[in-house]
Every structure is written in C-alpha cells, then in structure tokens.
Tab-separated table of C-alpha atoms in Angstrom:
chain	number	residue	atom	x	y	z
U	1	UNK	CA	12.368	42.228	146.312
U	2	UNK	CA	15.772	42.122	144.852
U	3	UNK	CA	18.230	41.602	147.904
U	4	UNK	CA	21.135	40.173	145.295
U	5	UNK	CA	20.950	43.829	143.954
U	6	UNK	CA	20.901	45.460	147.072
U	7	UNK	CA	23.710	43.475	148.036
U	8	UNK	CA	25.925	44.462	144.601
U	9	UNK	CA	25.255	47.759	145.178
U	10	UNK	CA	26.097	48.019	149.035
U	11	UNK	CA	29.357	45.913	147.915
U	12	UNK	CA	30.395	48.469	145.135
U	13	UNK	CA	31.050	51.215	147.514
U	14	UNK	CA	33.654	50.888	150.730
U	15	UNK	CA	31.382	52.635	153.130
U	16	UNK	CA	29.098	51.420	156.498
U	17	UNK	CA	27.375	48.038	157.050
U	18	UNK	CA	24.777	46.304	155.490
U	19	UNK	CA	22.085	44.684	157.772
U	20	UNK	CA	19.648	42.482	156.101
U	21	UNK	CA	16.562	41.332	158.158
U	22	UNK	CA	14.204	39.011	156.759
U	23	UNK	CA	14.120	35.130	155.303
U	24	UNK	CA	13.185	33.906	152.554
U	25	UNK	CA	14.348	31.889	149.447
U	26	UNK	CA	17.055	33.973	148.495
U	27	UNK	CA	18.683	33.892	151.406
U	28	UNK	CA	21.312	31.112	150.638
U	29	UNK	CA	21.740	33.224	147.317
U	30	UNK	CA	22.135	36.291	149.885
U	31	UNK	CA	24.760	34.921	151.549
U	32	UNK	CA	26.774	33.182	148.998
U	33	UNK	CA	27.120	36.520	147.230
U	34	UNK	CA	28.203	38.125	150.385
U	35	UNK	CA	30.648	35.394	150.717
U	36	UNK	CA	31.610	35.756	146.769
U	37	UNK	CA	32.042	39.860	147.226
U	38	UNK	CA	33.776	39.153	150.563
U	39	UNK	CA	31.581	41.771	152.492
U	40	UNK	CA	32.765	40.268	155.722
U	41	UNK	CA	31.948	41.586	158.673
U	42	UNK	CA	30.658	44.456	156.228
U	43	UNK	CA	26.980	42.262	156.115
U	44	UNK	CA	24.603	41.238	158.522
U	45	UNK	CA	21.998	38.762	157.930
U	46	UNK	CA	19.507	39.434	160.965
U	47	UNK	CA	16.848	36.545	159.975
U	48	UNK	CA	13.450	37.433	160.828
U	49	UNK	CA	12.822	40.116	163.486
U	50	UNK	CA	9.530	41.231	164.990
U	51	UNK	CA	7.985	44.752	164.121
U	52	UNK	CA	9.253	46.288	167.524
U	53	UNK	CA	12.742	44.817	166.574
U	54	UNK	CA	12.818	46.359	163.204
U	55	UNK	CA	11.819	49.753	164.831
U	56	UNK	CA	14.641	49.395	167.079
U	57	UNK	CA	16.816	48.588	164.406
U	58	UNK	CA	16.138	51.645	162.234
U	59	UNK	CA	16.721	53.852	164.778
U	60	UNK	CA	20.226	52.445	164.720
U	61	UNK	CA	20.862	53.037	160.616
U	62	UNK	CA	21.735	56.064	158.626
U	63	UNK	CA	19.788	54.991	155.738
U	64	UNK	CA	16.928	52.214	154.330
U	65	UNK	CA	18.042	50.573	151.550
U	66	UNK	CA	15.189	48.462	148.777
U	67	UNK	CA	15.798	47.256	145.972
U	68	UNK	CA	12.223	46.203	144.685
U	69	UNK	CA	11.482	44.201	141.336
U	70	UNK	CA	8.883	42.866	139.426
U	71	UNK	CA	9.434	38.902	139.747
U	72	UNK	CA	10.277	36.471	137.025
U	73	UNK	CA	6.244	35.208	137.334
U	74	UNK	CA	5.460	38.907	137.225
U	75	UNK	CA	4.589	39.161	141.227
U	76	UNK	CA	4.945	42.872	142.101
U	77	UNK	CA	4.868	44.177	145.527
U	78	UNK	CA	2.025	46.200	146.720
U	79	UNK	CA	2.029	48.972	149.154
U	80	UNK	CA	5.530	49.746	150.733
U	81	UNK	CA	5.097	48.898	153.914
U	82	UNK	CA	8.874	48.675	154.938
U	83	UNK	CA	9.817	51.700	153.018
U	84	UNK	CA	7.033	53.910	154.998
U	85	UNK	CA	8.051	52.713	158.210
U	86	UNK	CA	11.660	53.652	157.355
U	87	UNK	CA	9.819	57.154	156.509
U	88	UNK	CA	8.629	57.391	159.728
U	89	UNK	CA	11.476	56.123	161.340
U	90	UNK	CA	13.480	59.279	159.839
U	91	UNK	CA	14.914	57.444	157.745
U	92	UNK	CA	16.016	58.713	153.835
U	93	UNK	CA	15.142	56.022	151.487
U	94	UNK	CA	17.335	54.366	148.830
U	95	UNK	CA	14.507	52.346	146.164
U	96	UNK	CA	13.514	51.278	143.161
U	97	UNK	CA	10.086	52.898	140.988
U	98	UNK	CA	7.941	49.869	141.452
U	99	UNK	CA	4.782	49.566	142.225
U	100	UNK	CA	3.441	52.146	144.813
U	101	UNK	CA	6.961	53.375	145.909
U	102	UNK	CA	7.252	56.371	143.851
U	103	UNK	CA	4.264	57.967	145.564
U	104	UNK	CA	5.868	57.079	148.726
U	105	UNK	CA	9.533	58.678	148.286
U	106	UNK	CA	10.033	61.815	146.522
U	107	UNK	CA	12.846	61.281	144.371
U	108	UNK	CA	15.186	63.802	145.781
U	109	UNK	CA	13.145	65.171	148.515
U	110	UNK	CA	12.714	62.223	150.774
U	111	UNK	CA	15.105	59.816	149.231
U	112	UNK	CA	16.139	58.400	145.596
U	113	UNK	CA	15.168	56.296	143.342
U	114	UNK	CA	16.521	54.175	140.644
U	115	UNK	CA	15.103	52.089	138.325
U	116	UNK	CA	14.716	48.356	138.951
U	117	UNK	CA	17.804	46.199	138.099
U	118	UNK	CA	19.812	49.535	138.315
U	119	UNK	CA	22.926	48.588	140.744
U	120	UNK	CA	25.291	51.442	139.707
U	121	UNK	CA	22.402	54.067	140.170
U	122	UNK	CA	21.627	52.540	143.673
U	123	UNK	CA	25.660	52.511	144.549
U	124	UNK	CA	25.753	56.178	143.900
U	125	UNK	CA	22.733	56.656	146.187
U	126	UNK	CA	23.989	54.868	149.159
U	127	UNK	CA	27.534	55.611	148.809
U	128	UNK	CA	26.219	59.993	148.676
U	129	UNK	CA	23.987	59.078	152.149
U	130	UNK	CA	26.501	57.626	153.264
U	131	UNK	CA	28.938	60.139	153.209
U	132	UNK	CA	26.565	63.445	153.573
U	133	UNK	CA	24.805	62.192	157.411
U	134	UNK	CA	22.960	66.312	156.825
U	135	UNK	CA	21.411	65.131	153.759
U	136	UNK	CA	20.447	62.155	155.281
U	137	UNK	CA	18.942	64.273	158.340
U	138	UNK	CA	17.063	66.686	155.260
U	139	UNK	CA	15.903	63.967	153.276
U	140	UNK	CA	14.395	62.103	156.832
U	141	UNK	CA	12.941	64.627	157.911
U	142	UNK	CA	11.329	65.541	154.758
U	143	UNK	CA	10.169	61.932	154.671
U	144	UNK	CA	8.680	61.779	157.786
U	145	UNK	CA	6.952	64.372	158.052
U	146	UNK	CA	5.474	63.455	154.449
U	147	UNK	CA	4.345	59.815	155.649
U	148	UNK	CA	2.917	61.326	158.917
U	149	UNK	CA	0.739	63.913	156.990
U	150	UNK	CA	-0.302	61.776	154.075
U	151	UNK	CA	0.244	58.031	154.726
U	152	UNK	CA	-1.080	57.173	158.331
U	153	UNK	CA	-4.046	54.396	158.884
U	154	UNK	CA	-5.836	58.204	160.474
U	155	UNK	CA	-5.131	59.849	156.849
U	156	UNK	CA	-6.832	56.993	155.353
U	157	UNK	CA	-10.089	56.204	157.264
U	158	UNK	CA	-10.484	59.984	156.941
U	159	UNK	CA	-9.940	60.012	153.076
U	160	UNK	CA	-11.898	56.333	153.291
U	161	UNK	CA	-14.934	58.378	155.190
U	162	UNK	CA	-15.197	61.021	153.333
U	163	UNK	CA	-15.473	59.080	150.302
U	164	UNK	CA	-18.586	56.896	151.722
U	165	UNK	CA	-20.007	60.314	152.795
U	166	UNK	CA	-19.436	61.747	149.267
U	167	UNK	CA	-21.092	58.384	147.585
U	168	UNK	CA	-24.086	58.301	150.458
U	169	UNK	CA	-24.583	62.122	149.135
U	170	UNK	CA	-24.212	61.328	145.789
U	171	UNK	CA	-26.730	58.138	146.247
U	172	UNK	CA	-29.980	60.126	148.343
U	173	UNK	CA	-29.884	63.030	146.230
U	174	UNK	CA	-32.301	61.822	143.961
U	175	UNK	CA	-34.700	60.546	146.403
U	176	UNK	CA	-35.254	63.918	148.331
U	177	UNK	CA	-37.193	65.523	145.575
C-alpha cells in the first residue's frame, strides 16, 4: 500500500478528515509527513482496529480512500479485501489499478481510479467526493450492489461448484459409453 501517497493527496485539497487505521512500517513515515504537511487535527492515525471496528468506522466516512502499489521488492497485493468491504459498506472508492482492484471498482461507476504513484489524479478524486455527497451516494450504491451480486463468499462457492460440476461432467463422459 502506499499510505505516503494517500496522505499527499488528502493534504493537497482543504476538505474533510483523513482517518488512517492500520500499523505497519510506514507508520513513523505516516506521521512525520502529516506532521511535515501540517494536517493537524485534519489526520487520524487509528492504529489497528478489529473487523467490527472498521465496519463501524465506515459507516462514519463519506468516502474509502487506497492508494495501492507494487513494492520496491515487487510485492503486489492480492484480492482487495478492504476496498470490497468499503463496497459493501456503501462506500465510493478512491484507488489505484493494481492488482485485482480494477475488477473490483468500476472506474466511474462505483468509484475512480488512478494510476499508482498518481497523487494529483487521486487529489482530484477525493477533493470531487468530497464536495458532491450525491455522487458519493450514486457511486455507493452502485458499488454495493455490484460487490453483493458478484463478489460475496455465496457468489463464489456457487461459481467454485459449478466449476467442479462442469470438470466431474467433463471427466465421466468418456466412461459412460
């Protein structure tokens, strides 16, 4: 993840607060460049928080905000956990294409995306949330109601199961004749 980025970008535009949850070691980075940009009381770092916590908090936030990365030693995330619970949550998404994101949020329709590194593009992002809340409303809606159709552990044990069914099919056709 790239929270210096997230953090330039949230500092380039006057609006809202940032709240960061999560440890890690960028955090002393995190919070030196909050103290460098002088974010204030504009930042919140929230430390680690349990899944019910996070829930809670995202039903408190306008938007979720990601700014993913590949790493320096070319780690990558995988599947966007956070950034489908935000979905879920109603929330419109502000990230980066990497990795599996881009199948996640629509650019546009459930959120936007930038490109990794890109600070100004994700400024522009927030700062339009941000100040359109029935945008924000279209774009969560659209995302949730995505996730819940096509990205639910139900959607894939049935897509999982109806693969093995295929393959069993597939497998003992030969046999019956």
């Amino acid at each position: 993840k790239g929270p210096l980025h997230t953090i330039q970008a949230f500092a380039a535009q006057p609006h809202g607060a940032l709240w960061m949850v999560g440890e890690g070691p960028l955090l002393a980075d995190a919070k030196a460049l909050a103290d460098q940009l002088q974010l204030g009381e504009r930042i919140h770092f929230l430390g680690s928080r349990s899944q019910a916590d996070v829930a809670e908090l995202m039903r408190g936030v306008r938007v979720f905000v990601q700014h993913s990365m590949v790493a320096a030693d070319g780690d990558s995330e995988g599947n966007p956990v956070a950034v489908m619970e935000a979905q879920l949550s109603g929330l419109p998404v502000v990230a980066t294409r990497h990795a599996g994101i881009p199948e996640v949020v629509l650019d546009g329709s459930t959120g936007f995306l930038v490109e990794e590194g890109d600070v100004k593009g994700m400024t522009a992002a927030i700062e339009r949330l941000l100040l359109d809340p029935p945008l924000c409303s279209q774009l969560g809606e659209a995302g949730q109601t995505r996730v819940a159709a096509a990205f639910t552990l139900e959607h894939h044990l049935r897509a999982l199961s109806g693969f093995l069914e295929q393959t069993y099919a597939t497998a003992t056709a030969g046999r019956d004749g």
